[in-house]
Amino acid sequence: MRWSNLFIPTLREAPAEADAVNHRLLVRGGFIRQLQSGHYSMLPLGWRVHQKVGEVIRQEMDAIGGQEFLLPAMHQASLWQKSGRWDSMGDEMFRLTDRKGADLALGMTHEEVFATLSLELASYRDLPQIWYQIQWKFRDEPRPKAGLLRVREFAMKDSYSFDIDDEGLDSSFDMHHGAYQAIFSRLDLDAVPVQASSGAMGGSASVEFMVASPAGEDDVVQCGGCDYAANVERATAALEPIQNRVGSDAPESIPTPDIRTIKALSDAGHPPEHQIKTLVYRIDGSLVLILLRGDHAFLEQKFVDATGAIDLVPAEADEIRAALGASPGSLGAVGVTDLTIYADPALEGRSGMTTGANEDDVHLTGVDIARDIAVDRWLDMRGIEAGEPCASCGEALTITRCIEAGHIFKLGRKYSEAMGVSVLDAEGENRVPTMGSYGIGVGRAMAAIVETHHDDAGMIWPMCVAPFEVVLTVVKVDHEGSMAVAEAAHGELLAAGIDVLLDDRDGRPGVKFADSELIGIPLRVTIGPRGIDSGMLELTMRATGEQQDLPVGDLVTRVVELVHEGRSARL
RNA sequence: CGGGAUGUGGCGCAGCCUGGCAGCGCACCUGCUUUGGGAGCAGGGGGUCGGGAGUUCAAAUCUCCCCAUCCCGACCA
């Protein structure tokens, strides 16, 4: 391909609204353009990368026996009503109406559609199956952001496994686990598998593949001493033992004028670890109390995962006052019997605690949880913090910001049951197959690669997904010797199956070098009068900046060799 | 949805406070010179100043409403 004929609109400066690295570089490099928030056009370079990422995924899915499909993106409401997700997906799902007035949705995932197809599976002999597609998903994200990392319309490889029993599901799950590691390794993404919450999908085992990056949106807890790794949404840690303060026979009221925060109460002689934090939430319509140790944070996701709650919002000040008789800052659970009380296990066995008295400007001290508070349910719902000891080995835990590059989970029979799927087993009995669901966002993977593979000059693509594998930079296009060598090399490399880009633009060399670095082509061959006259060229590695002189005659073989090496590289 | 910010040629910005010719850099077009790290000179094209209403002799500038975009929090590939 000749640069002079291609549409590669590079920009010297990124648009002001582009903040994330992947966004800035992909826009500057002429890979993508934003149409509206969360919707991006793929330009030729971007689409080439997108397709190559898809191809890597496809190869590894095929390698575990996956079969590629392509399902409709638009679905009738009744399909989603059958699984119950028409209602449970809420505002996240794009909905529309056709001319007949029928309700439709744009697919967010395809459990329902694949499960419908699986109705044609009749016998245990038909199982297992692994079905996948790379298809556009639509999600009405509350806040699209960070370039391609979080968008409303994106290509996702989603696969679904169908097995007769749990053992089979385990095996399909493990195969996906392996395939995902292979995919991320080929994409040169250091993706760590971590235990995760299964969120809105439901299901049991759930593993996310996380790539460390400040642009990410998830925090991952990892242990330096063992292989424990989990999303903070479900991470646990060991508790450092705390000596209870001396108690009393009953809670005592103390005046605490204007003290409304944990911090203020702490300054008044009641350290956070000796306080009970009382939060009031309205959960699916009713008020509940959430009790945590003063220095612990409430993690809503843990609560949702454990209780199946759908609508979870902090209560308003006036409903709190109506229920408890005080305002936030002076709340407590002592004596409360008409609200459900959830408490974090870090409070178990604690006494000598300080908490609000449900009377403004008054707190209670000497509270013994077991004696004074009618806890209805103990629930791990605190967010752990860096430095806490690992529950299994005691080493300090670290927390790293990560991009969720992939997610695999065991769905069980939720969807197959809802769609009425069953097959006959060896005994002739009806059995509902168990399913797994596995996703990788293609554009997000691209973004993650850029986030982790760039320098001040621009992107640095791994060979296997680079839009072009080598760029032939002709320093002076009206120098006949240079162009002759470049044209010949271009033809031979094309014939050898190399993705070669010939920079034949009549421009200044500095611009051409800068552009080739910005768009991140792994190899650059500089062809100019300086070397050509003595039969030499210059080969530059984008990643390292390493340069080597090369006789004209060796150009093609050397490039082919390096490209082949790079294509098969694994992290 | 809560908090913060921004909207002026393709991109980056100034102008707004204090109303009075719509400007600068990059990019683009033409010519000449230049050519191994984002060239120089000369000439040139391109903007309903996010949209609507209002105030005023006069609005990019002041007022009100709306829209869009970005960032921080609650949700996910």
XYZ file of C-alpha atoms in Angstrom, chain A residues 53-423:
371
model
C -7.155 -8.500 17.031
C -10.345 -10.292 16.002
C -8.313 -12.772 13.998
C -6.079 -13.653 16.948
C -9.176 -14.248 19.062
C -10.786 -16.282 16.291
C -7.767 -18.539 15.933
C -7.610 -19.306 19.630
C -11.358 -19.892 19.830
C -11.181 -22.257 16.899
C -8.280 -24.019 18.608
C -10.537 -25.067 21.504
C -13.246 -26.220 19.156
C -15.255 -23.023 19.032
C -17.592 -22.562 16.070
C -18.163 -19.085 14.715
C -21.682 -17.716 14.259
C -23.121 -14.336 13.480
C -26.347 -13.511 15.299
C -28.740 -10.606 14.873
C -27.944 -7.463 16.793
C -31.628 -6.555 17.123
C -33.940 -8.709 19.176
C -37.645 -8.883 19.881
C -38.728 -7.974 23.411
C -40.324 -11.360 24.025
C -36.935 -13.041 23.831
C -35.594 -10.948 26.673
C -38.836 -11.199 28.577
C -38.453 -14.958 28.567
C -35.175 -14.760 30.471
C -36.431 -11.953 32.693
C -33.757 -9.573 31.506
C -36.150 -7.271 29.643
C -36.915 -5.864 33.091
C -33.689 -6.520 34.975
C -31.437 -4.830 32.427
C -33.147 -1.521 33.008
C -31.790 1.582 31.329
C -28.639 -0.168 30.223
C -30.433 -1.686 27.256
C -31.205 0.300 24.137
C -34.850 -0.165 23.235
C -36.817 0.847 20.207
C -40.157 0.314 18.566
C -40.797 -0.744 14.998
C -43.557 0.582 12.728
C -45.979 -2.009 14.001
C -45.407 -0.823 17.538
C -43.479 -3.935 18.532
C -40.843 -3.521 21.232
C -37.284 -4.322 20.215
C -33.892 -4.187 21.865
C -30.331 -3.913 20.679
C -28.403 -6.852 22.067
C -26.092 -6.291 25.022
C -25.037 -9.938 24.983
C -26.449 -12.990 23.287
C -27.285 -15.608 25.914
C -30.930 -15.596 24.880
C -30.297 -15.934 21.175
C -27.694 -18.675 21.487
C -29.870 -20.495 24.003
C -32.709 -20.326 21.491
C -30.509 -21.929 18.860
C -29.499 -24.561 21.363
C -33.121 -25.761 21.430
C -32.094 -27.827 18.436
C -29.618 -29.755 20.534
C -31.442 -33.002 21.215
C -29.073 -35.446 22.800
C -26.192 -35.582 25.237
C -24.298 -36.881 22.231
C -24.575 -33.373 20.716
C -22.675 -31.915 23.672
C -20.428 -30.250 24.452
C -20.683 -27.262 22.153
C -18.723 -24.024 22.116
C -20.374 -21.333 20.039
C -19.049 -17.857 19.474
C -19.331 -14.739 17.396
C -17.680 -11.374 17.037
C -20.627 -9.042 16.954
C -21.613 -5.502 17.825
C -23.051 -4.959 21.261
C -25.038 -1.960 22.386
C -25.118 -0.711 25.927
C -26.514 2.587 27.056
C -23.610 3.289 29.367
C -24.267 5.971 31.936
C -20.873 7.426 31.210
C -18.854 6.458 28.147
C -15.234 7.441 28.599
C -11.525 6.915 28.015
C -11.599 6.543 24.247
C -12.290 2.969 23.204
C -12.200 1.665 26.764
C -15.807 2.368 27.575
C -18.213 2.923 24.719
C -21.873 2.354 23.925
C -21.378 0.409 20.722
C -18.554 -2.110 20.396
C -17.488 -5.418 18.921
C -17.304 -8.221 21.414
C -16.226 -11.772 20.975
C -18.780 -13.603 23.036
C -18.821 -17.340 23.366
C -21.156 -19.741 25.084
C -20.576 -23.313 26.117
C -23.234 -25.988 26.476
C -22.499 -29.038 28.587
C -24.537 -31.851 30.012
C -23.114 -31.572 33.526
C -20.943 -29.508 35.861
C -17.882 -31.509 35.007
C -18.322 -30.617 31.379
C -18.846 -26.960 32.244
C -15.655 -27.000 34.288
C -13.835 -28.331 31.292
C -15.287 -25.765 28.875
C -14.488 -23.046 31.379
C -10.910 -24.235 31.747
C -10.485 -24.406 27.988
C -11.623 -20.811 27.725
C -9.296 -19.862 30.537
C -6.428 -21.333 28.531
C -7.583 -19.750 25.264
C -7.830 -16.355 26.918
C -4.322 -16.621 28.273
C -3.121 -17.531 24.791
C -4.996 -14.619 23.240
C -3.693 -12.026 25.674
C -0.213 -13.420 25.445
C -0.276 -13.066 21.665
C -1.660 -9.541 21.997
C 1.255 -8.812 24.318
C -1.149 -7.958 27.114
C -0.073 -8.981 30.572
C -3.535 -10.055 31.664
C -3.866 -11.483 35.150
C -6.796 -13.804 35.861
C -8.581 -12.699 39.015
C -11.627 -13.807 40.960
C -14.505 -11.547 40.128
C -18.077 -10.736 40.896
C -20.479 -12.093 38.318
C -22.603 -8.962 38.396
C -25.780 -8.745 36.384
C -25.224 -11.999 34.484
C -25.629 -14.257 37.452
C -23.684 -17.492 37.739
C -21.011 -19.050 39.860
C -17.304 -19.053 38.976
C -16.275 -15.759 37.483
C -12.786 -14.824 36.363
C -11.707 -11.524 34.887
C -8.534 -10.983 32.896
C -7.008 -7.767 34.111
C -4.373 -5.577 32.510
C -2.664 -3.119 34.826
C -3.172 0.440 33.628
C -4.042 3.741 35.250
C -6.690 4.186 32.540
C -8.601 1.194 33.893
C -11.716 1.264 35.997
C -11.228 -1.711 38.249
C -9.057 -2.241 41.278
C -7.406 -5.593 41.640
C -6.127 -6.968 44.902
C -3.046 -9.121 44.596
C -0.906 -10.918 47.103
C 2.859 -10.716 46.875
C 3.278 -13.946 48.802
C 0.886 -16.314 47.061
C -1.169 -16.337 43.893
C -4.271 -14.775 45.409
C -5.759 -12.190 43.071
C -9.268 -10.786 43.124
C -11.295 -7.821 42.064
C -11.814 -5.497 45.047
C -15.512 -6.107 44.496
C -15.055 -9.495 46.079
C -11.601 -9.458 47.620
C -11.151 -10.445 51.219
C -8.290 -9.965 53.652
C -7.325 -11.176 57.072
C -8.176 -8.820 59.920
C -5.476 -7.554 62.206
C -6.571 -8.431 65.749
C -7.901 -5.476 67.706
C -8.013 -5.295 71.475
C -11.480 -4.244 72.588
C -11.581 -1.216 74.828
C -12.822 -1.727 78.365
C -16.580 -2.038 78.288
C -19.366 -1.281 80.695
C -22.615 -2.920 81.722
C -24.628 -0.858 79.295
C -24.036 1.767 76.612
C -23.505 5.255 77.955
C -24.625 8.473 76.300
C -22.048 11.167 75.812
C -22.628 14.661 74.456
C -20.928 15.175 71.115
C -21.937 18.620 69.884
C -21.369 19.211 66.196
C -19.564 15.903 65.761
C -20.854 14.369 62.535
C -17.975 12.430 61.050
C -15.795 9.463 61.864
C -12.837 11.798 61.758
C -14.306 14.281 64.222
C -15.296 11.531 66.602
C -11.817 10.107 66.299
C -10.318 13.475 67.210
C -12.550 13.409 70.266
C -10.842 10.260 71.520
C -12.708 7.469 69.739
C -10.411 5.888 67.144
C -12.170 4.728 63.916
C -11.503 1.067 64.615
C -13.493 1.464 67.822
C -16.436 3.073 66.078
C -19.438 1.523 64.394
C -20.273 3.223 61.120
C -24.015 3.183 60.524
C -25.295 3.685 56.982
C -28.922 3.820 55.968
C -29.824 2.520 52.530
C -33.087 2.108 50.737
C -32.911 -1.310 49.201
C -35.633 -2.370 46.790
C -37.993 -0.026 48.585
C -37.256 -0.611 52.242
C -34.816 1.002 54.638
C -32.009 -1.074 56.114
C -29.043 -0.363 58.351
C -25.541 -1.231 57.212
C -22.970 -1.505 59.984
C -19.241 -1.364 59.406
C -16.181 -0.645 61.465
C -15.490 3.081 61.471
C -12.409 2.828 59.297
C -13.981 0.458 56.745
C -15.645 1.420 53.476
C -18.963 -0.016 52.302
C -18.689 -1.857 49.006
C -22.107 -1.894 47.377
C -21.188 -4.623 44.907
C -20.454 -7.127 47.674
C -23.822 -6.394 49.184
C -25.587 -6.790 45.852
C -23.786 -10.062 45.119
C -24.671 -11.485 48.516
C -28.285 -10.370 48.732
C -29.426 -10.172 45.131
C -30.633 -6.644 45.779
C -31.438 -4.723 42.617
C -32.074 -1.144 43.599
C -29.595 0.183 46.131
C -29.492 3.859 47.061
C -28.383 5.786 50.134
C -31.458 6.940 52.017
C -32.449 10.603 51.944
C -31.899 12.709 55.049
C -35.601 13.178 55.707
C -36.519 9.502 55.527
C -33.607 8.743 57.831
C -34.844 11.286 60.317
C -38.343 9.865 60.089
C -37.090 6.351 60.751
C -34.406 6.948 63.354
C -35.065 10.387 64.769
C -31.658 11.817 63.964
C -29.597 12.994 61.039
C -26.624 11.254 59.439
C -23.647 11.746 61.718
C -25.476 10.693 64.841
C -26.962 7.371 63.729
C -26.653 4.019 65.386
C -28.261 0.604 65.552
C -28.583 0.206 69.300
C -32.203 -0.431 70.136
C -33.301 -0.546 66.525
C -35.644 -3.430 65.861
C -37.909 -2.363 63.033
C -35.216 -2.166 60.330
C -33.165 -5.015 58.933
C -29.619 -4.696 60.244
C -26.686 -5.955 58.223
C -23.271 -6.008 59.879
C -19.802 -6.648 58.579
C -17.927 -9.545 60.221
C -15.161 -7.148 61.268
C -17.597 -6.113 64.006
C -18.148 -9.616 65.278
C -17.254 -9.991 68.938
C -16.432 -6.314 69.316
C -17.237 -4.340 72.422
C -16.329 -1.004 73.916
C -17.501 0.569 70.653
C -18.725 4.080 69.975
C -21.700 4.788 67.736
C -24.435 7.354 67.183
C -27.320 7.481 69.649
C -30.021 8.386 67.094
C -30.197 11.758 68.748
C -28.368 14.687 67.236
C -25.205 15.657 69.107
C -25.209 12.484 71.187
C -23.191 9.268 70.836
C -23.077 6.039 72.769
C -19.925 4.487 74.138
C -19.269 1.066 75.585
C -21.413 -0.627 73.001
C -21.131 -4.407 72.868
C -22.346 -5.567 69.502
C -23.571 -8.962 70.581
C -25.334 -7.562 73.630
C -26.676 -4.259 72.306
C -27.410 -4.657 68.624
C -29.902 -7.016 67.005
C -27.932 -7.916 63.908
C -30.129 -9.716 61.393
C -27.423 -10.768 59.009
C -23.641 -10.814 58.987
C -22.268 -10.006 55.581
C -18.794 -9.300 54.243
C -19.409 -5.974 52.580
C -16.340 -3.914 53.281
C -13.782 -2.743 50.759
C -10.313 -3.848 51.706
C -7.294 -1.596 51.459
C -3.744 -1.961 50.259
C -1.384 -3.302 52.901
C -3.898 -5.515 54.641
C -2.707 -9.091 55.207
C -3.650 -11.812 52.736
C -6.272 -14.180 54.108
C -4.395 -17.230 52.934
C -0.724 -16.380 53.513
C -0.566 -13.202 55.578
C 1.591 -11.220 53.166
C 0.629 -7.619 52.462
C -1.905 -7.145 49.676
C -1.458 -4.617 46.922
C -4.153 -2.870 44.900
C -3.608 -2.124 41.230
C -5.747 -0.170 38.801
C -6.648 -2.428 35.883
C -8.509 -2.660 32.611
C -10.924 -5.571 32.420
C -9.859 -7.123 29.130
C -11.876 -10.309 29.366
C -14.394 -12.017 31.571
C -15.380 -15.653 31.739
C -18.055 -17.165 33.892
C -20.139 -20.184 34.568
C -23.770 -19.329 34.014
C -25.266 -22.609 35.050
C -28.791 -23.366 33.876
C -30.375 -19.951 34.277
C -30.739 -19.238 30.570
C -31.081 -22.762 29.237
C -33.888 -23.327 31.729
C -35.608 -20.067 30.907
C -35.506 -20.818 27.212
C -36.706 -24.375 27.766
C -33.588 -26.131 26.517
C -33.211 -29.798 27.253
C -31.489 -32.837 25.821
